[in-house]
Tab-separated table of C-alpha atoms in Angstrom:
chain	number	residue	atom	x	y	z
N	1	UNK	CA	120.923	95.270	112.051
N	2	UNK	CA	119.699	96.779	108.826
N	3	UNK	CA	118.514	100.373	108.550
N	4	UNK	CA	117.714	102.931	105.867
N	5	UNK	CA	119.240	106.327	106.595
N	6	UNK	CA	119.123	109.871	105.279
N	7	UNK	CA	122.774	110.310	104.335
N	8	UNK	CA	122.254	113.531	102.353
N	9	UNK	CA	119.185	115.731	102.127
N	10	UNK	CA	117.118	115.136	98.975
N	11	UNK	CA	119.089	111.984	98.177
N	12	UNK	CA	117.881	108.357	98.229
N	13	UNK	CA	118.017	106.682	101.620
N	14	UNK	CA	121.160	104.661	102.193
N	15	UNK	CA	120.917	101.010	103.208
N	16	UNK	CA	123.212	100.359	106.180
N	17	UNK	CA	124.246	97.097	107.817
N	18	UNK	CA	125.720	97.472	111.293
N	19	UNK	CA	126.022	95.469	114.505
N	20	UNK	CA	122.761	95.260	116.435
N	21	UNK	CA	123.110	97.690	119.356
N	22	UNK	CA	123.121	96.442	122.919
N	23	UNK	CA	121.094	98.528	125.377
N	24	UNK	CA	123.121	100.549	127.880
N	25	UNK	CA	121.981	102.497	130.926
N	26	UNK	CA	118.178	102.724	130.960
N	27	UNK	CA	117.815	101.921	127.255
N	28	UNK	CA	115.478	99.287	125.832
N	29	UNK	CA	116.283	97.289	122.689
N	30	UNK	CA	113.346	96.609	120.362
N	31	UNK	CA	112.876	94.435	117.306
N	32	UNK	CA	110.879	96.724	115.014
N	33	UNK	CA	107.525	95.314	113.917
N	34	UNK	CA	106.130	98.342	112.085
N	35	UNK	CA	107.208	101.887	111.197
N	36	UNK	CA	104.796	104.452	109.775
N	37	UNK	CA	105.912	106.771	106.980
N	38	UNK	CA	104.779	110.268	107.961
N	39	UNK	CA	104.570	113.469	105.928
N	40	UNK	CA	106.994	115.002	108.431
N	41	UNK	CA	109.547	112.465	107.215
N	42	UNK	CA	109.427	114.189	103.843
N	43	UNK	CA	110.516	117.460	105.455
N	44	UNK	CA	113.360	115.717	107.261
N	45	UNK	CA	114.377	113.994	104.030
N	46	UNK	CA	114.195	117.296	102.138
N	47	UNK	CA	116.037	119.166	104.894
N	48	UNK	CA	113.659	121.967	105.799
N	49	UNK	CA	110.397	123.876	105.591
N	50	UNK	CA	109.132	126.542	103.215
N	51	UNK	CA	108.417	129.694	105.238
N	52	UNK	CA	106.884	131.673	102.367
N	53	UNK	CA	107.092	135.422	101.661
N	54	UNK	CA	110.481	134.943	100.006
N	55	UNK	CA	112.114	133.941	103.280
N	56	UNK	CA	115.029	131.553	103.401
N	57	UNK	CA	113.706	128.004	104.057
N	58	UNK	CA	113.882	126.813	107.666
N	59	UNK	CA	116.900	124.513	107.740
N	60	UNK	CA	116.631	121.384	109.870
N	61	UNK	CA	120.421	121.173	109.901
N	62	UNK	CA	120.489	124.575	111.612
N	63	UNK	CA	117.950	123.241	114.126
N	64	UNK	CA	120.193	120.375	115.171
N	65	UNK	CA	119.120	117.556	112.849
N	66	UNK	CA	122.385	115.853	111.974
N	67	UNK	CA	123.111	113.243	109.311
N	68	UNK	CA	123.191	110.346	108.796
N	69	UNK	CA	119.807	109.814	110.414
N	70	UNK	CA	117.482	106.821	110.537
N	71	UNK	CA	113.989	108.281	110.337
N	72	UNK	CA	110.822	106.717	111.712
N	73	UNK	CA	108.850	108.219	114.602
N	74	UNK	CA	105.788	105.957	114.306
N	75	UNK	CA	107.311	102.746	115.600
N	76	UNK	CA	106.065	99.534	117.178
N	77	UNK	CA	108.480	96.897	118.391
N	78	UNK	CA	108.981	93.780	120.467
N	79	UNK	CA	110.976	94.233	123.663
N	80	UNK	CA	114.210	92.223	123.363
N	81	UNK	CA	116.344	93.496	126.248
N	82	UNK	CA	116.638	96.137	128.961
N	83	UNK	CA	119.784	98.068	129.822
N	84	UNK	CA	121.434	97.383	133.199
N	85	UNK	CA	120.021	100.572	134.766
N	86	UNK	CA	116.429	100.081	133.608
N	87	UNK	CA	115.153	99.222	137.078
N	88	UNK	CA	111.674	100.658	136.544
N	89	UNK	CA	110.502	98.835	133.428
N	90	UNK	CA	106.985	100.360	133.516
N	91	UNK	CA	105.530	96.895	133.972
N	92	UNK	CA	107.009	95.689	130.696
N	93	UNK	CA	108.816	92.436	130.072
N	94	UNK	CA	110.794	90.838	127.266
N	95	UNK	CA	108.426	89.815	124.482
N	96	UNK	CA	105.874	92.615	124.983
N	97	UNK	CA	104.761	94.483	121.864
N	98	UNK	CA	104.947	98.232	122.464
N	99	UNK	CA	104.277	101.568	120.816
N	100	UNK	CA	107.217	103.981	121.043
N	101	UNK	CA	106.408	107.512	122.235
N	102	UNK	CA	108.937	109.504	120.163
N	103	UNK	CA	108.529	113.184	121.113
N	104	UNK	CA	111.328	113.460	123.642
N	105	UNK	CA	113.001	116.533	125.101
N	106	UNK	CA	115.902	117.110	127.454
N	107	UNK	CA	113.989	115.411	130.267
N	108	UNK	CA	115.240	117.923	132.833
N	109	UNK	CA	113.661	121.324	132.196
N	110	UNK	CA	110.435	122.549	133.774
N	111	UNK	CA	108.468	121.801	130.600
N	112	UNK	CA	109.717	118.216	130.391
N	113	UNK	CA	109.232	117.554	134.095
N	114	UNK	CA	105.689	118.898	133.722
N	115	UNK	CA	104.931	116.155	131.201
N	116	UNK	CA	105.222	118.144	127.978
N	117	UNK	CA	108.481	116.847	126.529
N	118	UNK	CA	107.116	117.476	123.034
N	119	UNK	CA	107.323	121.204	123.829
N	120	UNK	CA	110.908	121.150	125.132
N	121	UNK	CA	112.836	124.222	123.992
N	122	UNK	CA	116.142	123.288	125.679
N	123	UNK	CA	117.132	120.177	123.700
N	124	UNK	CA	114.474	118.477	121.580
N	125	UNK	CA	115.425	114.825	121.138
N	126	UNK	CA	112.601	113.290	119.101
N	127	UNK	CA	113.189	109.708	117.989
N	128	UNK	CA	113.512	109.485	114.228
N	129	UNK	CA	114.353	113.195	114.024
N	130	UNK	CA	117.239	114.009	116.359
N	131	UNK	CA	118.160	110.395	117.115
N	132	UNK	CA	117.677	107.183	115.148
N	133	UNK	CA	114.192	105.730	114.730
N	134	UNK	CA	112.188	102.922	113.232
N	135	UNK	CA	113.294	102.661	109.576
N	136	UNK	CA	115.314	99.681	110.765
N	137	UNK	CA	114.861	96.137	111.988
N	138	UNK	CA	116.097	97.080	115.496
N	139	UNK	CA	116.094	100.294	117.510
N	140	UNK	CA	116.818	101.517	121.025
N	141	UNK	CA	114.621	103.729	123.195
N	142	UNK	CA	116.165	105.790	126.045
N	143	UNK	CA	113.836	104.594	128.829
N	144	UNK	CA	110.954	102.131	129.347
N	145	UNK	CA	108.620	104.996	130.322
N	146	UNK	CA	108.399	105.928	126.624
N	147	UNK	CA	106.944	102.523	125.719
N	148	UNK	CA	103.210	101.766	125.802
N	149	UNK	CA	102.047	98.140	125.806
N	150	UNK	CA	99.702	97.526	122.880
N	151	UNK	CA	97.885	94.777	124.792
N	152	UNK	CA	96.643	93.054	121.673
N	153	UNK	CA	96.306	95.981	119.249
N	154	UNK	CA	97.645	95.216	115.780
N	155	UNK	CA	101.225	96.550	115.449
N	156	UNK	CA	100.792	97.724	111.846
N	157	UNK	CA	97.600	99.719	112.336
N	158	UNK	CA	98.704	100.952	115.783
N	159	UNK	CA	102.048	102.407	114.643
N	160	UNK	CA	100.493	105.661	113.300
N	161	UNK	CA	99.042	106.449	116.732
N	162	UNK	CA	102.521	107.666	117.767
N	163	UNK	CA	102.203	110.647	115.413
N	164	UNK	CA	99.071	110.975	113.276
N	165	UNK	CA	97.021	109.582	116.155
N	166	UNK	CA	98.290	111.696	119.037
N	167	UNK	CA	98.687	114.738	116.772
N	168	UNK	CA	95.022	114.701	115.772
N	169	UNK	CA	93.876	113.743	119.278
N	170	UNK	CA	95.735	116.710	120.777
N	171	UNK	CA	94.374	119.056	118.096
N	172	UNK	CA	90.815	117.826	118.646
N	173	UNK	CA	91.164	118.384	122.399
N	174	UNK	CA	91.864	122.047	121.617
N	175	UNK	CA	88.417	122.487	119.992
N	176	UNK	CA	86.467	120.045	122.163
N	177	UNK	CA	84.100	122.750	123.426
N	178	UNK	CA	82.743	123.106	119.869
N	179	UNK	CA	81.988	119.417	119.296
N	180	UNK	CA	78.233	120.135	119.370
N	181	UNK	CA	78.536	121.760	115.917
N	182	UNK	CA	80.232	120.478	112.749
N	183	UNK	CA	83.929	121.271	112.622
N	184	UNK	CA	85.996	121.642	109.440
N	185	UNK	CA	89.073	119.520	108.790
N	186	UNK	CA	91.542	120.349	106.027
N	187	UNK	CA	93.349	117.292	104.669
N	188	UNK	CA	92.090	113.737	104.205
N	189	UNK	CA	95.407	111.934	104.403
N	190	UNK	CA	96.457	109.752	107.320
N	191	UNK	CA	95.856	112.505	109.868
N	192	UNK	CA	92.501	113.535	108.453
N	193	UNK	CA	91.111	110.007	108.404
N	194	UNK	CA	92.432	109.471	111.928
N	195	UNK	CA	90.765	112.699	113.054
N	196	UNK	CA	87.382	111.544	111.740
N	197	UNK	CA	87.538	108.298	113.702
N	198	UNK	CA	88.674	110.023	116.879
N	199	UNK	CA	86.116	112.824	116.591
N	200	UNK	CA	83.273	110.308	116.547
N	201	UNK	CA	84.702	108.399	119.512
N	202	UNK	CA	85.115	111.666	121.449
N	203	UNK	CA	81.448	112.529	121.002
N	204	UNK	CA	81.732	115.117	118.240
N	205	UNK	CA	78.841	115.882	115.905
N	206	UNK	CA	81.077	115.353	112.883
N	207	UNK	CA	83.313	117.084	110.376
N	208	UNK	CA	83.276	118.555	106.902
N	209	UNK	CA	86.515	117.566	105.194
N	210	UNK	CA	88.339	119.670	102.606
N	211	UNK	CA	90.833	118.097	100.212
N	212	UNK	CA	91.864	118.762	96.614
N	213	UNK	CA	92.222	115.014	95.848
N	214	UNK	CA	88.973	113.278	94.843
N	215	UNK	CA	90.224	109.870	96.029
N	216	UNK	CA	90.959	111.253	99.459
N	217	UNK	CA	87.567	112.945	99.633
N	218	UNK	CA	86.004	109.571	98.874
N	219	UNK	CA	88.079	108.001	101.659
N	220	UNK	CA	86.888	110.738	104.032
N	221	UNK	CA	83.237	110.026	103.209
N	222	UNK	CA	83.842	106.325	103.769
N	223	UNK	CA	85.391	107.210	107.141
N	224	UNK	CA	82.276	109.111	108.219
N	225	UNK	CA	82.688	112.726	107.067
N	226	UNK	CA	79.453	114.732	107.072
N	227	UNK	CA	80.419	116.191	103.698
N	228	UNK	CA	83.506	116.906	101.628
N	229	UNK	CA	84.600	119.963	99.662
N	230	UNK	CA	87.198	120.383	96.925
N	231	UNK	CA	89.457	123.098	98.298
N	232	UNK	CA	90.237	124.298	94.750
N	233	UNK	CA	86.594	124.834	93.839
N	234	UNK	CA	85.864	128.533	93.203
N	235	UNK	CA	82.828	128.298	95.506
N	236	UNK	CA	84.572	126.255	98.232
N	237	UNK	CA	83.693	128.827	100.909
N	238	UNK	CA	80.024	128.781	99.938
N	239	UNK	CA	80.029	124.962	99.934
N	240	UNK	CA	81.484	124.910	103.430
N	241	UNK	CA	78.927	127.372	104.760
N	242	UNK	CA	76.062	125.410	103.223
N	243	UNK	CA	77.341	122.035	104.478
N	244	UNK	CA	77.755	123.362	108.021
N	245	UNK	CA	74.199	124.677	108.126
N	246	UNK	CA	75.213	127.238	110.717
N	247	UNK	CA	78.222	129.004	112.208
N	248	UNK	CA	81.590	127.252	111.874
N	249	UNK	CA	83.349	127.604	115.198
N	250	UNK	CA	86.357	125.316	114.775
N	251	UNK	CA	88.775	124.466	111.957
N	252	UNK	CA	91.677	122.032	112.125
N	253	UNK	CA	94.176	122.540	109.297
N	254	UNK	CA	96.161	119.346	108.803
N	255	UNK	CA	97.788	120.681	105.607
N	256	UNK	CA	99.193	124.039	106.656
N	257	UNK	CA	99.741	125.980	103.461
N	258	UNK	CA	98.666	129.497	102.520
N	259	UNK	CA	95.530	128.349	100.665
N	260	UNK	CA	94.182	126.113	103.459
N	261	UNK	CA	95.002	128.706	106.118
N	262	UNK	CA	93.117	131.387	104.186
N	263	UNK	CA	90.022	129.279	103.500
N	264	UNK	CA	90.040	127.986	107.066
N	265	UNK	CA	90.175	131.541	108.386
N	266	UNK	CA	87.478	132.779	106.003
N	267	UNK	CA	84.957	130.090	106.885
N	268	UNK	CA	85.110	130.710	110.642
N	269	UNK	CA	82.364	132.612	112.393
N	270	UNK	CA	83.138	135.346	114.932
N	271	UNK	CA	84.961	133.969	117.947
N	272	UNK	CA	86.040	130.840	116.070
N	273	UNK	CA	89.327	128.960	116.409
N	274	UNK	CA	91.775	127.879	113.704
N	275	UNK	CA	94.161	125.142	114.861
N	276	UNK	CA	97.096	124.671	112.489
N	277	UNK	CA	98.798	121.289	112.561
N	278	UNK	CA	100.165	120.771	109.049
N	279	UNK	CA	103.681	121.767	108.056
N	280	UNK	CA	103.297	121.914	104.287
N	281	UNK	CA	104.792	125.410	104.256
N	282	UNK	CA	104.267	128.954	103.089
N	283	UNK	CA	103.480	132.298	104.661
N	284	UNK	CA	100.520	133.553	106.680
N	285	UNK	CA	97.872	134.945	104.289
N	286	UNK	CA	95.443	136.765	106.585
N	287	UNK	CA	94.535	140.427	106.577
N	288	UNK	CA	95.600	141.414	110.081
N	289	UNK	CA	92.629	143.705	110.890
N	290	UNK	CA	90.257	140.775	110.380
N	291	UNK	CA	91.827	138.797	113.221
N	292	UNK	CA	90.576	141.190	115.936
N	293	UNK	CA	87.425	142.121	113.991
N	294	UNK	CA	86.394	138.457	113.864
N	295	UNK	CA	87.973	137.750	117.275
N	296	UNK	CA	89.610	134.679	115.766
N	297	UNK	CA	91.986	132.462	117.754
N	298	UNK	CA	94.841	131.012	115.689
N	299	UNK	CA	96.662	128.258	117.542
N	300	UNK	CA	99.457	125.900	116.569
N	301	UNK	CA	99.363	122.293	117.713
N	302	UNK	CA	102.546	120.221	117.757
N	303	UNK	CA	102.081	116.436	118.104
N	304	UNK	CA	101.048	115.585	121.697
N	305	UNK	CA	102.484	114.534	125.035
N	306	UNK	CA	102.964	111.081	126.556
N	307	UNK	CA	99.851	111.397	128.709
N	308	UNK	CA	97.723	112.154	125.644
N	309	UNK	CA	99.224	109.182	123.807
N	310	UNK	CA	98.225	106.841	126.636
N	311	UNK	CA	94.745	108.409	126.709
N	312	UNK	CA	94.509	107.846	122.973
N	313	UNK	CA	95.338	104.147	123.161
N	314	UNK	CA	92.797	103.692	125.964
N	315	UNK	CA	90.201	105.433	123.778
N	316	UNK	CA	91.061	103.198	120.814
N	317	UNK	CA	90.607	100.061	122.922
N	318	UNK	CA	87.501	101.150	124.816
N	319	UNK	CA	85.667	102.578	121.800
N	320	UNK	CA	86.987	99.971	119.363
N	321	UNK	CA	88.017	102.715	116.950
N	322	UNK	CA	88.538	101.330	113.430
N	323	UNK	CA	92.063	101.838	112.082
N	324	UNK	CA	92.834	104.129	109.180
N	325	UNK	CA	93.695	102.501	105.829
N	326	UNK	CA	97.307	101.358	105.703
N	327	UNK	CA	99.543	100.146	102.905
N	328	UNK	CA	102.181	97.757	104.190
N	329	UNK	CA	105.556	97.806	102.471
N	330	UNK	CA	108.751	95.904	103.276
N	331	UNK	CA	111.532	97.896	104.912
N	332	UNK	CA	113.564	97.581	101.709
N	333	UNK	CA	110.967	99.794	99.961
N	334	UNK	CA	111.442	102.740	102.325
N	335	UNK	CA	112.585	104.964	99.444
N	336	UNK	CA	109.553	104.047	97.363
N	337	UNK	CA	107.229	104.754	100.280
N	338	UNK	CA	108.640	108.287	100.580
N	339	UNK	CA	108.298	108.877	96.840
N	340	UNK	CA	104.696	107.610	96.850
N	341	UNK	CA	103.901	109.939	99.736
N	342	UNK	CA	105.634	112.865	98.023
N	343	UNK	CA	103.578	112.295	94.857
N	344	UNK	CA	100.294	112.002	96.771
N	345	UNK	CA	99.743	108.382	95.747
N	346	UNK	CA	98.944	107.062	99.211
N	347	UNK	CA	95.533	106.935	100.851
N	348	UNK	CA	95.931	106.642	104.604
N	349	UNK	CA	99.367	105.563	105.798
N	350	UNK	CA	102.285	103.577	104.421
N	351	UNK	CA	103.746	101.322	107.117
N	352	UNK	CA	107.117	99.642	106.738
N	353	UNK	CA	107.312	96.082	108.082
N	354	UNK	CA	110.897	94.881	108.623
């Protein structure tokens, strides 16, 4: 099998040829059909997160991410073989095209057994982060229960549902009670465009999208945004207030830097909720007294669980949700895809096709 691995942080991915693995235990062997290139991959590639306020960056090595590592947590593949102990194959058979749910935990703690493996604090084991993922032509998955049959959905456009899809779906669920008013979404990349499509399918009134890139604002309007605002504009707050036409009760920040967090906080009405999803980096910018004065809820949202991912795919099928724009690139261009993402050249999602 061929894969592209992070051998050293901040260094080009290394092309590796190795024997194709054979599934053991409950594992499933897949032939990779598509692998999305996510902004989180940049942080893995770079080795950490900026915490702001002069703090030492959060090291992924210190958090258990070992090298070499084959990234890729937005993966679709064809089932090739089951391990000898995979008795419960979740109704799957050889030849099925499946989406890989990647946000695994230890599988044994109370959180994991309750269905929230993405929140496991004992031993996170996310595919493409802590174990090898989809930047390869083959991959293994620990158990069939983490595979969701696409049942006819296009592998390339479906791959991002494993991260950008379930991440935005889970974040939107956290502000669902405010869908009768316009919400504000920061970021019009792959997650932002996905959020717009899902919001409409979930019955939301719509969203005002904030992005500093004019091309991405145009993409957001094409995807159904009520309005867009340049986050760098000196009157961005006034533009948001005017576009909303009333109180802003919910903000989803898909960027997650000090500037977006501050503007998102400032535009909220009393009792509003700021859901932070993005991991761009930096320190919290808010004046602490204003949090209780405005009775603001600030909540983090980390990907989503397996149940939410299955709900998402059902929603996509039933509501015929249009896919976000994707740029397909051969697996051999994995390095270029990361560089294009790092430089902000991509609209939507880059998807590697081995």
